Amino acid sequence: MIIAETIIYVALIIALFAVCDNRYSRRYYVPLKVVCSISFLVIFFINYYYSAKLGLLVWALLACFVGDILMGLYNTYMRKQFIALGIIAFMLGHVGFLNYMCRITNRTSVMVYIAPVVACLILLWMKKRYHLHMGSLLIPCVIYCYFVSTMTLKAVECALNGLTLLGVAGVLFLISDFTILFLYFYHFSHIKNKRAVHYVNLATYYLAILLFIFSL
């Protein structure tokens, strides 16, 4: 069952690639993104609907689902309201993943909460170095950077304690969010470069979600 679910899931992501940053985007990107996001919810509920573990991840996944829709709308209509709300939704999702990992482990190092400050400083440096056009979204992005970095460090801590899937999922999430900086705030000189970054963003994000689900 899991193999069949994964194959369908990957096929949907490939279909999303096919309408990414081209003439089909405006018409098909958002609907396909919604379908891809519904698919990870379907996989989750099929495998864990009757499980006592359902509550550990459900609200994190729902927050990511909402964030997916909002980011898809921003990608199509380029309105800042969508990306601002998307940042909030995904931040809640990362808090949900962090909560899940803290609940299934005995302790969390204080460095998980301190070290992300360095990531926020790196983000500020990157904004200046690569001329990232964040505007009024800078502060929300810095706050978001803190939470995704915290979630990633906790995932790495889990991996060091034998929960390898969580470590891989956390790192993939960080890579996905790193590409977002360039996808939405950097001016590419050629559409092919933007499309390649978008592919990496989608692949790492949806794989991270799947690994979090399968880690339960």
PDB file of C-alpha atoms in Angstrom:
ATOM      1  CA  MET A   1       0.000   0.000   0.000  1.00  0.00           C
ATOM      2  CA  ILE A   2       2.739   2.466   0.948  1.00  0.00           C
ATOM      3  CA  ILE A   3       4.617   1.773  -2.313  1.00  0.00           C
ATOM      4  CA  ALA A   4       1.483   2.414  -4.389  1.00  0.00           C
ATOM      5  CA  GLU A   5       0.738   5.618  -2.459  1.00  0.00           C
ATOM      6  CA  THR A   6       4.290   6.846  -2.981  1.00  0.00           C
ATOM      7  CA  ILE A   7       4.209   6.139  -6.731  1.00  0.00           C
ATOM      8  CA  ILE A   8       0.967   8.101  -7.158  1.00  0.00           C
ATOM      9  CA  TYR A   9       2.339  10.899  -4.991  1.00  0.00           C
ATOM     10  CA  VAL A  10       5.524  11.174  -7.089  1.00  0.00           C
ATOM     11  CA  ALA A  11       3.476  11.093 -10.305  1.00  0.00           C
ATOM     12  CA  LEU A  12       1.438  14.067  -9.090  1.00  0.00           C
ATOM     13  CA  ILE A  13       4.601  16.008  -8.257  1.00  0.00           C
ATOM     14  CA  ILE A  14       5.982  15.296 -11.747  1.00  0.00           C
ATOM     15  CA  ALA A  15       2.695  16.578 -13.191  1.00  0.00           C
ATOM     16  CA  LEU A  16       3.161  19.734 -11.106  1.00  0.00           C
ATOM     17  CA  PHE A  17       6.639  20.136 -12.608  1.00  0.00           C
ATOM     18  CA  ALA A  18       5.049  20.067 -16.068  1.00  0.00           C
ATOM     19  CA  VAL A  19       2.996  23.221 -15.366  1.00  0.00           C
ATOM     20  CA  CYS A  20       5.689  25.044 -13.417  1.00  0.00           C
ATOM     21  CA  ASP A  21       6.729  28.507 -14.675  1.00  0.00           C
ATOM     22  CA  ASN A  22       5.436  28.117 -18.226  1.00  0.00           C
ATOM     23  CA  ARG A  23       2.358  29.003 -20.277  1.00  0.00           C
ATOM     24  CA  TYR A  24       0.277  26.442 -18.372  1.00  0.00           C
ATOM     25  CA  SER A  25       1.040  27.879 -14.931  1.00  0.00           C
ATOM     26  CA  ARG A  26      -1.767  30.397 -14.604  1.00  0.00           C
ATOM     27  CA  ARG A  27      -4.445  27.854 -15.489  1.00  0.00           C
ATOM     28  CA  TYR A  28      -3.182  24.613 -13.970  1.00  0.00           C
ATOM     29  CA  TYR A  29      -0.550  25.340 -11.302  1.00  0.00           C
ATOM     30  CA  VAL A  30      -2.842  26.133  -8.371  1.00  0.00           C
ATOM     31  CA  PRO A  31      -5.312  23.259  -9.020  1.00  0.00           C
ATOM     32  CA  LEU A  32      -2.462  20.748  -9.354  1.00  0.00           C
ATOM     33  CA  LYS A  33      -0.739  22.096  -6.251  1.00  0.00           C
ATOM     34  CA  VAL A  34      -3.985  21.662  -4.324  1.00  0.00           C
ATOM     35  CA  VAL A  35      -4.242  18.072  -5.584  1.00  0.00           C
ATOM     36  CA  CYS A  36      -0.643  17.349  -4.540  1.00  0.00           C
ATOM     37  CA  SER A  37      -1.321  18.766  -1.099  1.00  0.00           C
ATOM     38  CA  ILE A  38      -4.563  16.842  -0.742  1.00  0.00           C
ATOM     39  CA  SER A  39      -2.606  13.711  -1.676  1.00  0.00           C
ATOM     40  CA  PHE A  40      -0.301  13.950   1.350  1.00  0.00           C
ATOM     41  CA  LEU A  41      -3.349  14.438   3.584  1.00  0.00           C
ATOM     42  CA  VAL A  42      -4.970  11.373   1.997  1.00  0.00           C
ATOM     43  CA  ILE A  43      -1.813   9.299   2.578  1.00  0.00           C
ATOM     44  CA  PHE A  44      -1.725  10.490   6.191  1.00  0.00           C
ATOM     45  CA  PHE A  45      -5.371   9.707   6.941  1.00  0.00           C
ATOM     46  CA  ILE A  46      -5.320   6.344   5.134  1.00  0.00           C
ATOM     47  CA  ASN A  47      -2.423   5.161   7.260  1.00  0.00           C
ATOM     48  CA  TYR A  48      -3.165   6.841  10.593  1.00  0.00           C
ATOM     49  CA  TYR A  49      -6.880   7.634  10.799  1.00  0.00           C
ATOM     50  CA  TYR A  50      -7.426   4.981  13.473  1.00  0.00           C
ATOM     51  CA  SER A  51      -4.038   5.457  15.097  1.00  0.00           C
ATOM     52  CA  ALA A  52      -3.455   7.089  18.460  1.00  0.00           C
ATOM     53  CA  LYS A  53      -0.664   9.029  16.692  1.00  0.00           C
ATOM     54  CA  LEU A  54      -3.114  10.936  14.458  1.00  0.00           C
ATOM     55  CA  GLY A  55      -3.084  14.042  16.640  1.00  0.00           C
ATOM     56  CA  LEU A  56       0.715  14.297  16.597  1.00  0.00           C
ATOM     57  CA  LEU A  57       0.897  15.555  13.030  1.00  0.00           C
ATOM     58  CA  VAL A  58      -2.587  16.453  11.849  1.00  0.00           C
ATOM     59  CA  TRP A  59      -2.536  20.196  12.496  1.00  0.00           C
ATOM     60  CA  ALA A  60       1.009  20.590  11.139  1.00  0.00           C
ATOM     61  CA  LEU A  61      -0.045  18.950   7.871  1.00  0.00           C
ATOM     62  CA  LEU A  62      -3.244  20.997   7.669  1.00  0.00           C
ATOM     63  CA  ALA A  63      -1.222  24.190   8.161  1.00  0.00           C
ATOM     64  CA  CYS A  64       1.100  23.144   5.322  1.00  0.00           C
ATOM     65  CA  PHE A  65      -1.933  22.381   3.144  1.00  0.00           C
ATOM     66  CA  VAL A  66      -3.255  25.908   3.685  1.00  0.00           C
ATOM     67  CA  GLY A  67       0.233  27.325   3.083  1.00  0.00           C
ATOM     68  CA  ASP A  68       0.456  25.398  -0.194  1.00  0.00           C
ATOM     69  CA  ILE A  69      -2.750  26.940  -1.488  1.00  0.00           C
ATOM     70  CA  LEU A  70      -1.665  30.449  -0.493  1.00  0.00           C
ATOM     71  CA  MET A  71       1.792  30.089  -2.070  1.00  0.00           C
ATOM     72  CA  GLY A  72       0.213  28.654  -5.199  1.00  0.00           C
ATOM     73  CA  LEU A  73      -2.075  31.679  -5.422  1.00  0.00           C
ATOM     74  CA  TYR A  74       0.889  34.001  -4.940  1.00  0.00           C
ATOM     75  CA  ASN A  75       2.850  32.197  -7.641  1.00  0.00           C
ATOM     76  CA  THR A  76      -0.060  32.776 -10.034  1.00  0.00           C
ATOM     77  CA  TYR A  77      -1.333  36.228  -9.079  1.00  0.00           C
ATOM     78  CA  MET A  78       1.779  37.775  -7.403  1.00  0.00           C
ATOM     79  CA  ARG A  79      -0.128  39.461  -4.570  1.00  0.00           C
ATOM     80  CA  LYS A  80       1.839  40.002  -1.351  1.00  0.00           C
ATOM     81  CA  GLN A  81      -1.179  39.211   0.817  1.00  0.00           C
ATOM     82  CA  PHE A  82      -0.967  35.585  -0.297  1.00  0.00           C
ATOM     83  CA  ILE A  83       2.725  35.156   0.510  1.00  0.00           C
ATOM     84  CA  ALA A  84       2.344  36.899   3.884  1.00  0.00           C
ATOM     85  CA  LEU A  85      -0.480  34.557   4.892  1.00  0.00           C
ATOM     86  CA  GLY A  86       1.468  31.628   3.432  1.00  0.00           C
ATOM     87  CA  ILE A  87       4.444  32.461   5.650  1.00  0.00           C
ATOM     88  CA  ILE A  88       2.178  32.416   8.711  1.00  0.00           C
ATOM     89  CA  ALA A  89       0.609  29.097   7.700  1.00  0.00           C
ATOM     90  CA  PHE A  90       3.943  27.382   7.098  1.00  0.00           C
ATOM     91  CA  MET A  91       5.363  28.813  10.311  1.00  0.00           C
ATOM     92  CA  LEU A  92       2.491  27.181  12.193  1.00  0.00           C
ATOM     93  CA  GLY A  93       3.245  23.991  10.284  1.00  0.00           C
ATOM     94  CA  HIS A  94       6.881  24.046  11.400  1.00  0.00           C
ATOM     95  CA  VAL A  95       5.806  24.670  14.984  1.00  0.00           C
ATOM     96  CA  GLY A  96       3.581  21.621  14.603  1.00  0.00           C
ATOM     97  CA  PHE A  97       6.459  19.465  13.360  1.00  0.00           C
ATOM     98  CA  LEU A  98       8.648  20.759  16.202  1.00  0.00           C
ATOM     99  CA  ASN A  99       5.934  19.914  18.718  1.00  0.00           C
ATOM    100  CA  TYR A 100       5.637  16.414  17.243  1.00  0.00           C
ATOM    101  CA  MET A 101       9.366  15.756  17.531  1.00  0.00           C
ATOM    102  CA  CYS A 102       9.548  17.147  21.076  1.00  0.00           C
ATOM    103  CA  ARG A 103       6.679  14.873  22.139  1.00  0.00           C
ATOM    104  CA  ILE A 104       8.281  11.691  20.826  1.00  0.00           C
ATOM    105  CA  THR A 105      11.714  12.371  22.354  1.00  0.00           C
ATOM    106  CA  ASN A 106      12.828  12.599  25.957  1.00  0.00           C
ATOM    107  CA  ARG A 107      14.710  15.879  25.851  1.00  0.00           C
ATOM    108  CA  THR A 108      15.681  18.753  23.575  1.00  0.00           C
ATOM    109  CA  SER A 109      19.029  20.538  23.698  1.00  0.00           C
ATOM    110  CA  VAL A 110      18.855  24.254  24.479  1.00  0.00           C
ATOM    111  CA  MET A 111      21.017  24.842  21.374  1.00  0.00           C
ATOM    112  CA  VAL A 112      18.018  23.879  19.237  1.00  0.00           C
ATOM    113  CA  TYR A 113      16.460  27.177  20.350  1.00  0.00           C
ATOM    114  CA  ILE A 114      19.628  29.321  20.470  1.00  0.00           C
ATOM    115  CA  ALA A 115      21.509  28.366  17.284  1.00  0.00           C
ATOM    116  CA  PRO A 116      18.705  29.486  14.899  1.00  0.00           C
ATOM    117  CA  VAL A 117      19.614  33.086  15.763  1.00  0.00           C
ATOM    118  CA  VAL A 118      22.729  32.521  13.647  1.00  0.00           C
ATOM    119  CA  ALA A 119      20.527  31.404  10.747  1.00  0.00           C
ATOM    120  CA  CYS A 120      18.550  34.647  11.042  1.00  0.00           C
ATOM    121  CA  LEU A 121      21.779  36.660  10.850  1.00  0.00           C
ATOM    122  CA  ILE A 122      22.826  34.669   7.786  1.00  0.00           C
ATOM    123  CA  LEU A 123      19.469  35.504   6.194  1.00  0.00           C
ATOM    124  CA  LEU A 124      20.091  39.227   6.754  1.00  0.00           C
ATOM    125  CA  TRP A 125      23.528  38.856   5.181  1.00  0.00           C
ATOM    126  CA  MET A 126      22.068  36.990   2.198  1.00  0.00           C
ATOM    127  CA  LYS A 127      19.479  39.709   1.666  1.00  0.00           C
ATOM    128  CA  LYS A 128      22.254  42.249   1.212  1.00  0.00           C
ATOM    129  CA  ARG A 129      24.666  39.967  -0.637  1.00  0.00           C
ATOM    130  CA  TYR A 130      22.179  38.677  -3.244  1.00  0.00           C
ATOM    131  CA  HIS A 131      19.904  41.740  -3.362  1.00  0.00           C
ATOM    132  CA  LEU A 132      16.827  39.846  -2.210  1.00  0.00           C
ATOM    133  CA  HIS A 133      13.786  42.083  -2.612  1.00  0.00           C
ATOM    134  CA  MET A 134      11.800  41.320   0.548  1.00  0.00           C
ATOM    135  CA  GLY A 135      10.455  44.783   1.328  1.00  0.00           C
ATOM    136  CA  SER A 136       7.873  44.703   4.109  1.00  0.00           C
ATOM    137  CA  LEU A 137       8.197  40.902   4.293  1.00  0.00           C
ATOM    138  CA  LEU A 138      11.700  41.053   5.793  1.00  0.00           C
ATOM    139  CA  ILE A 139      10.636  40.833   9.452  1.00  0.00           C
ATOM    140  CA  PRO A 140       8.123  37.991   8.819  1.00  0.00           C
ATOM    141  CA  CYS A 141      10.844  36.146   6.869  1.00  0.00           C
ATOM    142  CA  VAL A 142      13.343  36.519   9.728  1.00  0.00           C
ATOM    143  CA  ILE A 143      10.784  35.185  12.218  1.00  0.00           C
ATOM    144  CA  TYR A 144       9.981  32.339   9.844  1.00  0.00           C
ATOM    145  CA  CYS A 145      13.706  31.602   9.453  1.00  0.00           C
ATOM    146  CA  TYR A 146      13.995  31.182  13.210  1.00  0.00           C
ATOM    147  CA  PHE A 147      11.181  28.626  13.381  1.00  0.00           C
ATOM    148  CA  VAL A 148      12.215  26.567  10.355  1.00  0.00           C
ATOM    149  CA  SER A 149      15.808  26.484  11.635  1.00  0.00           C
ATOM    150  CA  THR A 150      14.612  25.394  15.081  1.00  0.00           C
ATOM    151  CA  MET A 151      12.524  22.633  13.520  1.00  0.00           C
ATOM    152  CA  THR A 152      15.476  21.514  11.382  1.00  0.00           C
ATOM    153  CA  LEU A 153      17.915  21.409  14.303  1.00  0.00           C
ATOM    154  CA  LYS A 154      15.439  19.362  16.323  1.00  0.00           C
ATOM    155  CA  ALA A 155      15.080  16.995  13.355  1.00  0.00           C
ATOM    156  CA  VAL A 156      18.868  16.615  13.169  1.00  0.00           C
ATOM    157  CA  GLU A 157      18.942  15.938  16.906  1.00  0.00           C
ATOM    158  CA  CYS A 158      16.321  13.223  16.360  1.00  0.00           C
ATOM    159  CA  ALA A 159      18.467  11.703  13.596  1.00  0.00           C
ATOM    160  CA  LEU A 160      21.479  11.588  15.930  1.00  0.00           C
ATOM    161  CA  ASN A 161      19.302   9.591  18.307  1.00  0.00           C
ATOM    162  CA  GLY A 162      18.305   7.028  15.698  1.00  0.00           C
ATOM    163  CA  LEU A 163      15.273   8.686  14.060  1.00  0.00           C
ATOM    164  CA  THR A 164      16.889   9.065  10.648  1.00  0.00           C
ATOM    165  CA  LEU A 165      13.740   9.856   8.640  1.00  0.00           C
ATOM    166  CA  LEU A 166      13.097  12.918  10.767  1.00  0.00           C
ATOM    167  CA  GLY A 167      16.613  14.206  10.210  1.00  0.00           C
ATOM    168  CA  VAL A 168      16.331  13.849   6.443  1.00  0.00           C
ATOM    169  CA  ALA A 169      12.857  15.440   6.452  1.00  0.00           C
ATOM    170  CA  GLY A 170      14.066  18.429   8.456  1.00  0.00           C
ATOM    171  CA  VAL A 171      17.062  19.068   6.192  1.00  0.00           C
ATOM    172  CA  LEU A 172      14.879  18.769   3.077  1.00  0.00           C
ATOM    173  CA  PHE A 173      12.486  21.329   4.539  1.00  0.00           C
ATOM    174  CA  LEU A 174      15.373  23.711   5.144  1.00  0.00           C
ATOM    175  CA  ILE A 175      16.578  23.276   1.554  1.00  0.00           C
ATOM    176  CA  SER A 176      13.059  23.897   0.274  1.00  0.00           C
ATOM    177  CA  ASP A 177      12.721  27.103   2.281  1.00  0.00           C
ATOM    178  CA  PHE A 178      16.204  28.220   1.214  1.00  0.00           C
ATOM    179  CA  THR A 179      15.172  27.979  -2.432  1.00  0.00           C
ATOM    180  CA  ILE A 180      12.062  30.061  -1.679  1.00  0.00           C
ATOM    181  CA  LEU A 181      14.323  33.019  -0.905  1.00  0.00           C
ATOM    182  CA  PHE A 182      15.493  33.017  -4.503  1.00  0.00           C
ATOM    183  CA  LEU A 183      12.238  31.836  -6.031  1.00  0.00           C
ATOM    184  CA  TYR A 184      10.217  34.763  -4.684  1.00  0.00           C
ATOM    185  CA  PHE A 185      12.721  37.482  -3.785  1.00  0.00           C
ATOM    186  CA  TYR A 186      15.443  37.231  -6.428  1.00  0.00           C
ATOM    187  CA  HIS A 187      15.288  38.488 -10.008  1.00  0.00           C
ATOM    188  CA  PHE A 188      16.456  35.709 -12.337  1.00  0.00           C
ATOM    189  CA  SER A 189      17.973  36.718 -15.639  1.00  0.00           C
ATOM    190  CA  HIS A 190      16.577  33.610 -17.341  1.00  0.00           C
ATOM    191  CA  ILE A 191      13.341  31.694 -16.752  1.00  0.00           C
ATOM    192  CA  LYS A 192      15.142  28.340 -17.047  1.00  0.00           C
ATOM    193  CA  ASN A 193      17.155  29.137 -13.912  1.00  0.00           C
ATOM    194  CA  LYS A 194      14.012  30.064 -11.995  1.00  0.00           C
ATOM    195  CA  ARG A 195      12.290  26.889 -13.185  1.00  0.00           C
ATOM    196  CA  ALA A 196      15.206  24.734 -11.965  1.00  0.00           C
ATOM    197  CA  VAL A 197      15.041  26.371  -8.525  1.00  0.00           C
ATOM    198  CA  HIS A 198      11.279  25.819  -8.493  1.00  0.00           C
ATOM    199  CA  TYR A 199      11.755  22.117  -9.237  1.00  0.00           C
ATOM    200  CA  VAL A 200      14.162  21.778  -6.302  1.00  0.00           C
ATOM    201  CA  ASN A 201      11.742  23.672  -4.079  1.00  0.00           C
ATOM    202  CA  LEU A 202       8.780  21.441  -4.897  1.00  0.00           C
ATOM    203  CA  ALA A 203      10.720  18.153  -4.803  1.00  0.00           C
ATOM    204  CA  THR A 204      12.367  18.797  -1.424  1.00  0.00           C
ATOM    205  CA  TYR A 205       9.169  20.133   0.133  1.00  0.00           C
ATOM    206  CA  TYR A 206       6.863  17.295  -0.870  1.00  0.00           C
ATOM    207  CA  LEU A 207       9.465  14.647  -0.038  1.00  0.00           C
ATOM    208  CA  ALA A 208       9.969  16.225   3.403  1.00  0.00           C
ATOM    209  CA  ILE A 209       6.229  16.065   4.071  1.00  0.00           C
ATOM    210  CA  LEU A 210       6.109  12.407   3.024  1.00  0.00           C
ATOM    211  CA  LEU A 211       9.041  11.477   5.275  1.00  0.00           C
ATOM    212  CA  PHE A 212       7.440  13.195   8.240  1.00  0.00           C
ATOM    213  CA  ILE A 213       4.296  11.148   7.649  1.00  0.00           C
ATOM    214  CA  PHE A 214       6.196   7.873   7.291  1.00  0.00           C
ATOM    215  CA  SER A 215       8.204   8.640  10.431  1.00  0.00           C
ATOM    216  CA  LEU A 216       5.119   8.171  12.625  1.00  0.00           C
TER     217      LEU A 216
END
